[in-house]
Amino acid sequence: MASHPLETAAQALGQKLEGLDLPGRLALVASLEGKAVFTTSLGIEDQVITAAIATGRNDIEVSTLETGRLFNETVALIDKTEETYGILIRRFRPEQDDIDAYAAKYGLNGFYDSVEARHACCGVRKLKPLARALEGASFWITGLRRGQSGNRAETPFAEADLERGLIKINPLADWTIEEINAHVAAEAIPVNPLHTRGYPSIGCEPCTRAIKPGEPERAGRWWWENDEKRECGLHVAEAASAQSPLPASSIAR
Ligand code: SF4
């Protein structure tokens, strides 16, 4: 039962989004009062969303977290996507001081040594830049899908992010990987060449490996950790109270 105003608004918005196709979902979010930001990892789902935003000329900011540890193929795809669609993808990078402090404490590749060190690295290279990317945003669009992992099986179309004081929109929540692949082929959407080399989910280069046939899509992410629910912290729901929740009236219209 929703209780926080942001949760009530997200629930109402989610019901509207459910009955729409992808262009309709994005157009609806773009039409709402408040800034909408889409953060892309350049993964195949995110390429579908970027293409739809560009094609629909939606007023949605497209941003990416350039962690400094991405695959060369991913970095090249940022430029290629901009050229293909004539859009600007805003790059948010970690602060050098933060990287230096991390390296001094854990070592540059200290993330292999402990979960704590790994979360600290993701904090510096992803979470802090994400906070800057989402500054002033009322809506955060992501490419999360229910089929990506057991941890994401309940992904809703819209959910309150009380920690960040915004509504998170997952317009591909109900898409299957087969639908994603078919759409990419039909629309000739540029995708990361690593996908055809066994990488369905692509993150930072040192923390992503190819998966074996039959393994879950995200099995190649932080593969050395045992926790089946491992995530980088970007999409982990955290119980917290929002300091500046959106008025429900600004969303549910
Ligand atoms: S995925 Fe790996 S390299 Fe990238 S920020 Fe997280 S720990 Fe650091």
CSV table of N, CA and C and ligand atoms in Angstrom, one decimal, residues 67 69 111 118 121-122 125-126 204 206-207 222, ligand 1:
chain,number,residue,atom,x,y,z
A,67,THR,N,33.0,5.9,-16.4
A,67,THR,CA,33.7,5.5,-15.2
A,67,THR,C,35.2,5.6,-15.3
A,69,ARG,N,36.8,3.1,-16.6
A,69,ARG,CA,37.2,1.7,-16.7
A,69,ARG,C,36.3,1.0,-17.7
A,111,PHE,N,39.1,-3.5,-5.9
A,111,PHE,CA,37.7,-4.0,-5.9
A,111,PHE,C,37.6,-5.5,-5.9
A,118,ARG,N,34.8,-3.1,-3.4
A,118,ARG,CA,34.1,-3.0,-4.6
A,118,ARG,C,33.0,-1.9,-4.6
A,121,CYS,N,34.6,1.5,-4.8
A,121,CYS,CA,34.9,1.9,-6.2
A,121,CYS,C,33.7,2.3,-7.0
A,122,CYS,N,32.6,1.5,-6.9
A,122,CYS,CA,31.4,1.9,-7.6
A,122,CYS,C,30.9,3.2,-7.0
A,125,ARG,N,33.2,5.9,-8.7
A,125,ARG,CA,33.1,5.9,-10.2
A,125,ARG,C,31.7,6.0,-10.8
A,126,LYS,N,30.7,5.5,-10.0
A,126,LYS,CA,29.4,5.5,-10.5
A,126,LYS,C,28.4,6.3,-9.7
A,204,CYS,N,32.0,-2.1,-16.3
A,204,CYS,CA,33.4,-1.8,-16.4
A,204,CYS,C,34.2,-3.0,-16.9
A,206,PRO,N,37.2,-4.3,-16.1
A,206,PRO,CA,37.8,-5.3,-15.2
A,206,PRO,C,36.7,-6.1,-14.4
A,207,CYS,N,35.5,-5.7,-14.4
A,207,CYS,CA,34.4,-6.3,-13.6
A,207,CYS,C,33.4,-7.0,-14.4
A,222,TRP,N,30.8,-8.8,-11.8
A,222,TRP,CA,31.4,-9.1,-10.5
A,222,TRP,C,31.3,-10.6,-10.2
B,1,SF4,S1,32.2,-1.9,-11.9
B,1,SF4,FE1,34.3,-2.4,-11.1
B,1,SF4,S2,35.7,-0.8,-12.0
B,1,SF4,FE2,33.5,-0.1,-12.3
B,1,SF4,S3,33.1,1.2,-10.7
B,1,SF4,FE3,32.4,-0.8,-10.0
B,1,SF4,S4,34.1,-1.8,-9.0
B,1,SF4,FE4,34.9,0.0,-10.1
